[in-house]
CSV table of C-alpha atoms in Angstrom, one decimal:
chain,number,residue,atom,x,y,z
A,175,UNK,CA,17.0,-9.7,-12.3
A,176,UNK,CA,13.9,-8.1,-12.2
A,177,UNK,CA,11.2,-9.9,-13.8
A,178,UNK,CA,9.6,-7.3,-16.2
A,179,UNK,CA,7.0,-8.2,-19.5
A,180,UNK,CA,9.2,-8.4,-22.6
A,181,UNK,CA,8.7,-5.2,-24.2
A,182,UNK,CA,10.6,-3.9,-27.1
A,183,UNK,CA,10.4,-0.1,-24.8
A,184,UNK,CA,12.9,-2.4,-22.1
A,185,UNK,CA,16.5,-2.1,-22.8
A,186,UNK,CA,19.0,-3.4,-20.8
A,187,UNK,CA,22.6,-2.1,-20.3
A,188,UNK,CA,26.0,-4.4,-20.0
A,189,UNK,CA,25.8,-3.3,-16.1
A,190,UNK,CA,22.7,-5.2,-15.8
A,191,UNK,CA,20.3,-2.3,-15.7
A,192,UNK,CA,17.0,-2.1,-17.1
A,193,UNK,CA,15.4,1.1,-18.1
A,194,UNK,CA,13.1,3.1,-20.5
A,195,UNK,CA,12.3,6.0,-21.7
A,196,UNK,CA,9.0,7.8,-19.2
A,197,UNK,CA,6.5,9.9,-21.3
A,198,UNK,CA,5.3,11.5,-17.6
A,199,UNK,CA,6.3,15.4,-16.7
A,200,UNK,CA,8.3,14.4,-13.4
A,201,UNK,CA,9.7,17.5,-11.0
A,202,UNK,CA,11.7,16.9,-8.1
A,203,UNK,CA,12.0,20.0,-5.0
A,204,UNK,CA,13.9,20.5,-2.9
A,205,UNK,CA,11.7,22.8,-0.2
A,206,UNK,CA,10.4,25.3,-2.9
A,207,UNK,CA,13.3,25.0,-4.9
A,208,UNK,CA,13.0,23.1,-8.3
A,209,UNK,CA,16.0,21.1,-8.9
A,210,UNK,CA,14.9,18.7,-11.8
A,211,UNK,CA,12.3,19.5,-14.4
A,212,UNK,CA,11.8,16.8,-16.7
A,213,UNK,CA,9.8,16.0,-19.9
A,214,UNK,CA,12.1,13.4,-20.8
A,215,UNK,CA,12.8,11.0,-17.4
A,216,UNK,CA,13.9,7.5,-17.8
A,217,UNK,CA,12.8,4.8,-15.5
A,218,UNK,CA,16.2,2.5,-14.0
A,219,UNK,CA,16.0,-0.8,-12.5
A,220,UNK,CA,18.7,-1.8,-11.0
A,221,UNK,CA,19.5,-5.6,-10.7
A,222,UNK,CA,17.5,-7.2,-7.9
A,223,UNK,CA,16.2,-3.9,-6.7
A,224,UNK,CA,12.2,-4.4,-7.0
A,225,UNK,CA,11.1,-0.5,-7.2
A,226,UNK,CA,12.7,1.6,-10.4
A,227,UNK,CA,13.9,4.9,-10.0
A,228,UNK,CA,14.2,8.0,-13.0
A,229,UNK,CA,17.2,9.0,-14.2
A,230,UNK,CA,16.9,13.2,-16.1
A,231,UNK,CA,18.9,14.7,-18.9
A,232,UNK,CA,21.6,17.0,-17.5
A,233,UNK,CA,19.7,19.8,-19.6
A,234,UNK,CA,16.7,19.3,-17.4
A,235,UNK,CA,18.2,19.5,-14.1
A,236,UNK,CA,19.7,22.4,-12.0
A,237,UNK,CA,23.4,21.4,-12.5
A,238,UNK,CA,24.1,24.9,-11.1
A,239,UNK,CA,23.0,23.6,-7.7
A,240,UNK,CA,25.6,20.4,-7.7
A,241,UNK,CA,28.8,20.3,-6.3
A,242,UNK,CA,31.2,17.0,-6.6
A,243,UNK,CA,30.9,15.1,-3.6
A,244,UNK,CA,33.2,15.0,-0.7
A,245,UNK,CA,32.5,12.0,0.6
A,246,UNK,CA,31.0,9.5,-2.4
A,247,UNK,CA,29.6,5.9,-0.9
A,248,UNK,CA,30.7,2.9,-2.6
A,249,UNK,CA,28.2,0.1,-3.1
A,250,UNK,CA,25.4,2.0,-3.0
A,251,UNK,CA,24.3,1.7,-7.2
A,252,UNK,CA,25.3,-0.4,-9.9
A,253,UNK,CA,28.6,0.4,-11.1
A,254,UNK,CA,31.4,3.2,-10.4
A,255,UNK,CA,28.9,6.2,-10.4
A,256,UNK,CA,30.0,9.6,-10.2
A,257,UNK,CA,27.9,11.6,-6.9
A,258,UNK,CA,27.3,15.0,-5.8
A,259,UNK,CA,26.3,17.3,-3.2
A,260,UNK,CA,23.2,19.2,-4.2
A,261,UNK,CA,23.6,23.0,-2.6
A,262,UNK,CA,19.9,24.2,-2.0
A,263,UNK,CA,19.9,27.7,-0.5
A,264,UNK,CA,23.4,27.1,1.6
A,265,UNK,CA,21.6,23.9,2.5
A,266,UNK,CA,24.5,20.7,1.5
A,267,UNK,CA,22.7,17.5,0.9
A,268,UNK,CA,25.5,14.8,0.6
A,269,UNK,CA,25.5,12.8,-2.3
A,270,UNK,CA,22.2,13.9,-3.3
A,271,UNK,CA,22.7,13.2,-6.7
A,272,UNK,CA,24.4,10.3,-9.2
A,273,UNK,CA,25.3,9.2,-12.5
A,274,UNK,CA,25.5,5.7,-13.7
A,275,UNK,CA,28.4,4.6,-15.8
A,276,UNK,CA,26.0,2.8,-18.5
A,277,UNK,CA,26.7,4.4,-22.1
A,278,UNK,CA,23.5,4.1,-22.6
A,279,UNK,CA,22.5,6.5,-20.1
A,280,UNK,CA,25.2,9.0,-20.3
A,281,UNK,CA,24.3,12.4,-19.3
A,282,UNK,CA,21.7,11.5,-17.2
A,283,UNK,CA,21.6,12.3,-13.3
A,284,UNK,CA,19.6,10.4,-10.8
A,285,UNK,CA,18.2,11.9,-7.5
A,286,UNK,CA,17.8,10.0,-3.9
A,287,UNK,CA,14.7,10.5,-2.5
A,288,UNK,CA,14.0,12.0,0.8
A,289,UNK,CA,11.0,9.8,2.0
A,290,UNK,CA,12.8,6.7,1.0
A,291,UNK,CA,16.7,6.7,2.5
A,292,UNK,CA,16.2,10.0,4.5
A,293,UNK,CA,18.4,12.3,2.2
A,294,UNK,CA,17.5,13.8,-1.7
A,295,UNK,CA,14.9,15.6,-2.5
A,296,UNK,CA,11.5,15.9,-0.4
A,297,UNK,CA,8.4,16.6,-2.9
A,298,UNK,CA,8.2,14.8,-6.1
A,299,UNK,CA,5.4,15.1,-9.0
A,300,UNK,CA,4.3,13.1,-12.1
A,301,UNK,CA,2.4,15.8,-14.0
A,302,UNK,CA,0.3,17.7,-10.8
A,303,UNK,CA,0.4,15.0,-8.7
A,304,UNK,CA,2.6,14.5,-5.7
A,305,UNK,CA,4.2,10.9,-5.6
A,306,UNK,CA,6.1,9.8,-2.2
A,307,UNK,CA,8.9,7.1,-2.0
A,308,UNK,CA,9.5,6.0,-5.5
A,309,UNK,CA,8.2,6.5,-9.3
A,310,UNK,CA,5.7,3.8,-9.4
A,311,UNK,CA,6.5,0.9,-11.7
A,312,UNK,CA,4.0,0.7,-15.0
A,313,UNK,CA,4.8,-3.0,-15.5
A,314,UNK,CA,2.8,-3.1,-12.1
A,315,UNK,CA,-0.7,-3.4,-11.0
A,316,UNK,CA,-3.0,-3.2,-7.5
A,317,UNK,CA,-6.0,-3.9,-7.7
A,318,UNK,CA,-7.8,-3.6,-4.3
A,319,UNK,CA,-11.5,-6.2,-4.6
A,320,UNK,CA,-13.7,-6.6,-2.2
A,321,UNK,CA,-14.2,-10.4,-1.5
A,322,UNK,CA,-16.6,-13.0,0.2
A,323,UNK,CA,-14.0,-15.5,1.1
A,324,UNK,CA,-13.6,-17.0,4.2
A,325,UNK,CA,-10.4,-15.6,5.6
A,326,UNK,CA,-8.7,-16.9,8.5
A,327,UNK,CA,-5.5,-15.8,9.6
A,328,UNK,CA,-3.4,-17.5,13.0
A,329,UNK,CA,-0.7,-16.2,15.2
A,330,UNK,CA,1.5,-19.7,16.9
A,331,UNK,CA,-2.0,-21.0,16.6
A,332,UNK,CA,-4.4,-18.7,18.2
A,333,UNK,CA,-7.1,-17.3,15.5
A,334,UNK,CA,-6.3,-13.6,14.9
A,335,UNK,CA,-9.1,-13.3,12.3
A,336,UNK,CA,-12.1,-14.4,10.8
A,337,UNK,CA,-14.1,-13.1,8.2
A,338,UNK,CA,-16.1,-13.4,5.6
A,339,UNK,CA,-15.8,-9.8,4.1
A,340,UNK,CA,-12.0,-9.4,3.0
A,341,UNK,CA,-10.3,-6.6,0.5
A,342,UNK,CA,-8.2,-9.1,-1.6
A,343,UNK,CA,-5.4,-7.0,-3.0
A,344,UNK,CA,-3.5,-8.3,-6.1
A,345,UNK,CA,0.1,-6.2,-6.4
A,346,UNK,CA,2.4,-7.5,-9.2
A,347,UNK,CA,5.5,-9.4,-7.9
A,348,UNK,CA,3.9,-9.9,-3.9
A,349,UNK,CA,1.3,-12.4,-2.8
A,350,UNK,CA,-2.3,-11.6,-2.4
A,351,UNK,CA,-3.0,-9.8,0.7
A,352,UNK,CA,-6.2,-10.4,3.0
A,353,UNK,CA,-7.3,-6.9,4.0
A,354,UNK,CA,-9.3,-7.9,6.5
A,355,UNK,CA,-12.3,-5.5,8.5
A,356,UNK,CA,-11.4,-4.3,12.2
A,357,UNK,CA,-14.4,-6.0,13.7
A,358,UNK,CA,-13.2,-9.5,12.5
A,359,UNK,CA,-9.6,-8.8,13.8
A,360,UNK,CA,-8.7,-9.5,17.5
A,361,UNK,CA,-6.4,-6.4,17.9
A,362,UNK,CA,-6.8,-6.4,21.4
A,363,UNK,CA,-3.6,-9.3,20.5
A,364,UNK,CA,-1.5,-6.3,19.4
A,365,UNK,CA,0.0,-3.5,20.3
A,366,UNK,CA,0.4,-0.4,18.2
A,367,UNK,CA,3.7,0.5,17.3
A,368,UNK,CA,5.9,4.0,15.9
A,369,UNK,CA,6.8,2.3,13.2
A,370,UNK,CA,5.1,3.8,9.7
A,371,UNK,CA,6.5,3.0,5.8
A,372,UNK,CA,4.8,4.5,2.9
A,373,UNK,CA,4.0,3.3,-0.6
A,374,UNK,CA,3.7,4.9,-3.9
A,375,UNK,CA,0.1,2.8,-4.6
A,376,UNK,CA,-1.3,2.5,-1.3
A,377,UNK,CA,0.0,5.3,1.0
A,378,UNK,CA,1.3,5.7,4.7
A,379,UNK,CA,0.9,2.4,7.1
A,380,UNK,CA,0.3,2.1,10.7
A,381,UNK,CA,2.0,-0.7,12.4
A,382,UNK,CA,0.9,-3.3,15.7
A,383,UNK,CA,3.0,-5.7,17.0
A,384,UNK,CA,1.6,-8.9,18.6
A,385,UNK,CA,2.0,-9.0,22.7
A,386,UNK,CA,2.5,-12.7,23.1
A,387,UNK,CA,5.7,-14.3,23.9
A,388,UNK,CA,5.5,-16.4,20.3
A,389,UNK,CA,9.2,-15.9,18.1
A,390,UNK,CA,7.3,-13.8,15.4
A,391,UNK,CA,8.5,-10.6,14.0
A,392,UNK,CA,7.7,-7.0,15.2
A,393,UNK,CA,5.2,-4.9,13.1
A,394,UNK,CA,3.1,-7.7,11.9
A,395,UNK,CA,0.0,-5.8,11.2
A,396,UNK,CA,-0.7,-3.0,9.5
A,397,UNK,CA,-3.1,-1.2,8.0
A,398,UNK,CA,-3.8,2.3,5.7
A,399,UNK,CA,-5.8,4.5,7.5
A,400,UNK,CA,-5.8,7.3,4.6
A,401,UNK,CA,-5.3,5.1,1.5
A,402,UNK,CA,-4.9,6.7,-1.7
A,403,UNK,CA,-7.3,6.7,-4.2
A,404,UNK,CA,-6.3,3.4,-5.9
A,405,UNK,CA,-6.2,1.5,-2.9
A,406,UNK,CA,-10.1,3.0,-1.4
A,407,UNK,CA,-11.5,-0.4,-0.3
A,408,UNK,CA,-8.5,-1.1,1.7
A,409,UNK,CA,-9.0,2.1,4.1
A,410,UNK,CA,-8.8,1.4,7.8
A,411,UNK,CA,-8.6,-2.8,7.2
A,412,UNK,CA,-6.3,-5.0,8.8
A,413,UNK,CA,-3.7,-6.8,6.5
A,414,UNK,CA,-0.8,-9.4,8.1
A,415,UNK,CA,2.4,-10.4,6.8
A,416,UNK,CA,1.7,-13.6,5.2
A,417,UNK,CA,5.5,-14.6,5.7
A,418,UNK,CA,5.2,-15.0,8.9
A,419,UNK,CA,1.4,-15.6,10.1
A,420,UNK,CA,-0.5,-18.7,9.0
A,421,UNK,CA,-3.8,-17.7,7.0
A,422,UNK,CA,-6.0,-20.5,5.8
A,423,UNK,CA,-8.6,-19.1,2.7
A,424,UNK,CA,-12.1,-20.9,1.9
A,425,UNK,CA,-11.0,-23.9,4.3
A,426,UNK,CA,-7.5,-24.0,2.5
A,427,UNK,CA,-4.0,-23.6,3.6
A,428,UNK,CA,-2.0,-20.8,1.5
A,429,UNK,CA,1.6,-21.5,1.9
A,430,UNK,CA,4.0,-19.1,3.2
A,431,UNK,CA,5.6,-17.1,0.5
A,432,UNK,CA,9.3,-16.3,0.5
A,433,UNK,CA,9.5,-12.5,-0.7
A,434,UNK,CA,11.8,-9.4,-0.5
A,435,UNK,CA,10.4,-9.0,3.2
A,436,UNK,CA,11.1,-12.8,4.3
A,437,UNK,CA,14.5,-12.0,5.1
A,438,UNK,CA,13.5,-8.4,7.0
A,439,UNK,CA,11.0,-10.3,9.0
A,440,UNK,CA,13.2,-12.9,9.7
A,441,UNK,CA,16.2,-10.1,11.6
A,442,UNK,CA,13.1,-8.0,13.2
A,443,UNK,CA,12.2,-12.0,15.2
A,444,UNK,CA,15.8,-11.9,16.4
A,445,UNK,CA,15.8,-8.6,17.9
């Protein structure tokens, strides 16, 4: 289960979701077509999923543009949903669109999004501004601080980097991440890589991949060169998984962590 504050706002469902009611003006497009216009979303977590997503009122979405699907997933959501196809200007997104089977959250439909499984819609807004992969979480915090810590961080034993002017950011539910500055990073160790991911609080990531022969994962090291506002300091630093990567802080050891990625990292070092 999702570790969330206890707030009397949470409610939980007999299908293990969590979810509550959103006071934010959320739209979701399709191209320049509004298919949900909401005053009244509800944030969803499902069980041991750690981003939420909204669920809207039927009244607040374009049911006009849904058809049943004709080839619904199984396994996809908690529960025996009910999807559609969403119809956008002869356009047929498959299974674009979902309802859960939680009484509590009976005529409500929820919407994939495009820039986080590749289908669903593609622009999404929270009042006038534009928000990319998922809604973010308000039980969640990141806090980007500058820092005079003496960061090291090691790759099978060969210093990556060394400084002594990190971006220490603090993101609820992860482990502290050592942003550290280019010039104190021996990149030349890497190789850049395709590979980009967004995030709702930070932005779009470039990735590197370390050239030695050493059985660590691809896509180590990454870094935001257009952060969004929130995350400023970070801007053009160098972070590394700490999963994988040893990184020693003020003369002291910090012990792997095992999170959400551990097991990702652990299939891309098989590959």
């Amino acid at each position: 289960m999702i570790p969330l504050p206890t707030l009397q706002a949470v409610r939980t469902t007999p299908e293990g979701l969590l979810w509550e009611p959103s006071e934010r003006w959320v739209r979701g497009r399709k191209g320049d077509v509004t298919v949900v216009d909401s005053r009244h979303p509800v944030l969803v977590w499902e069980p041991d999923v750690p981003v939420p997503l909204y669920v809207f009122p039927r009244a607040e979405v374009r049911e006009d543009l849904l058809r049943p699907a004709k080839n619904p997933p199984t396994g996809t959501h908690t529960g025996s949903q009910i999807f559609y196809d969403l119809d956008v200007d002869g356009e047929l997104l498959e299974n674009a669109a979902w309802t859960f089977p939680a009484t509590d959250l009976a005529d409500h439909i929820a919407f994939e999004w495009f820039r986080r499984v590749g289908r669903g819609l593609d622009h999404w807004y929270e009042e006038e501004e534009e928000i990319f992969i998922h809604p973010r979480d308000p039980h969640k915090r990141v806090d980007a601080i500058p820092s005079s810590r003496h960061v090291q961080v090691s790759v099978d034993g060969t210093v990556v980097a060394d400084t002594h002017r990190p971006v220490l950011l603090f993101e609820t539910g992860l482990p502290t991440r050592y942003y550290v500055p280019r010039e104190d990073v021996r990149l030349d160790l890497f190789e850049p890589t395709d590979h980009r991911t967004g995030c709702p609080y930070k932005g779009t990531a470039e990735y590197w991949s370390w050239r030695g022969e050493a059985d660590v994962p691809s896509n180590l090291v990454w870094s935001y060169p257009d952060p969004l506002p929130a995350a400023g300091p970070i801007k053009g630093l160098i972070a590394f998984y700490n999963e994988a990567v040893d990184i020693t802080v003020d003369g002291e050891r910090v012990e792997r962590p095992v999170t959400h990625f551990t097991k990702t990292l652990s299939v891309q070092s098989r590959t």
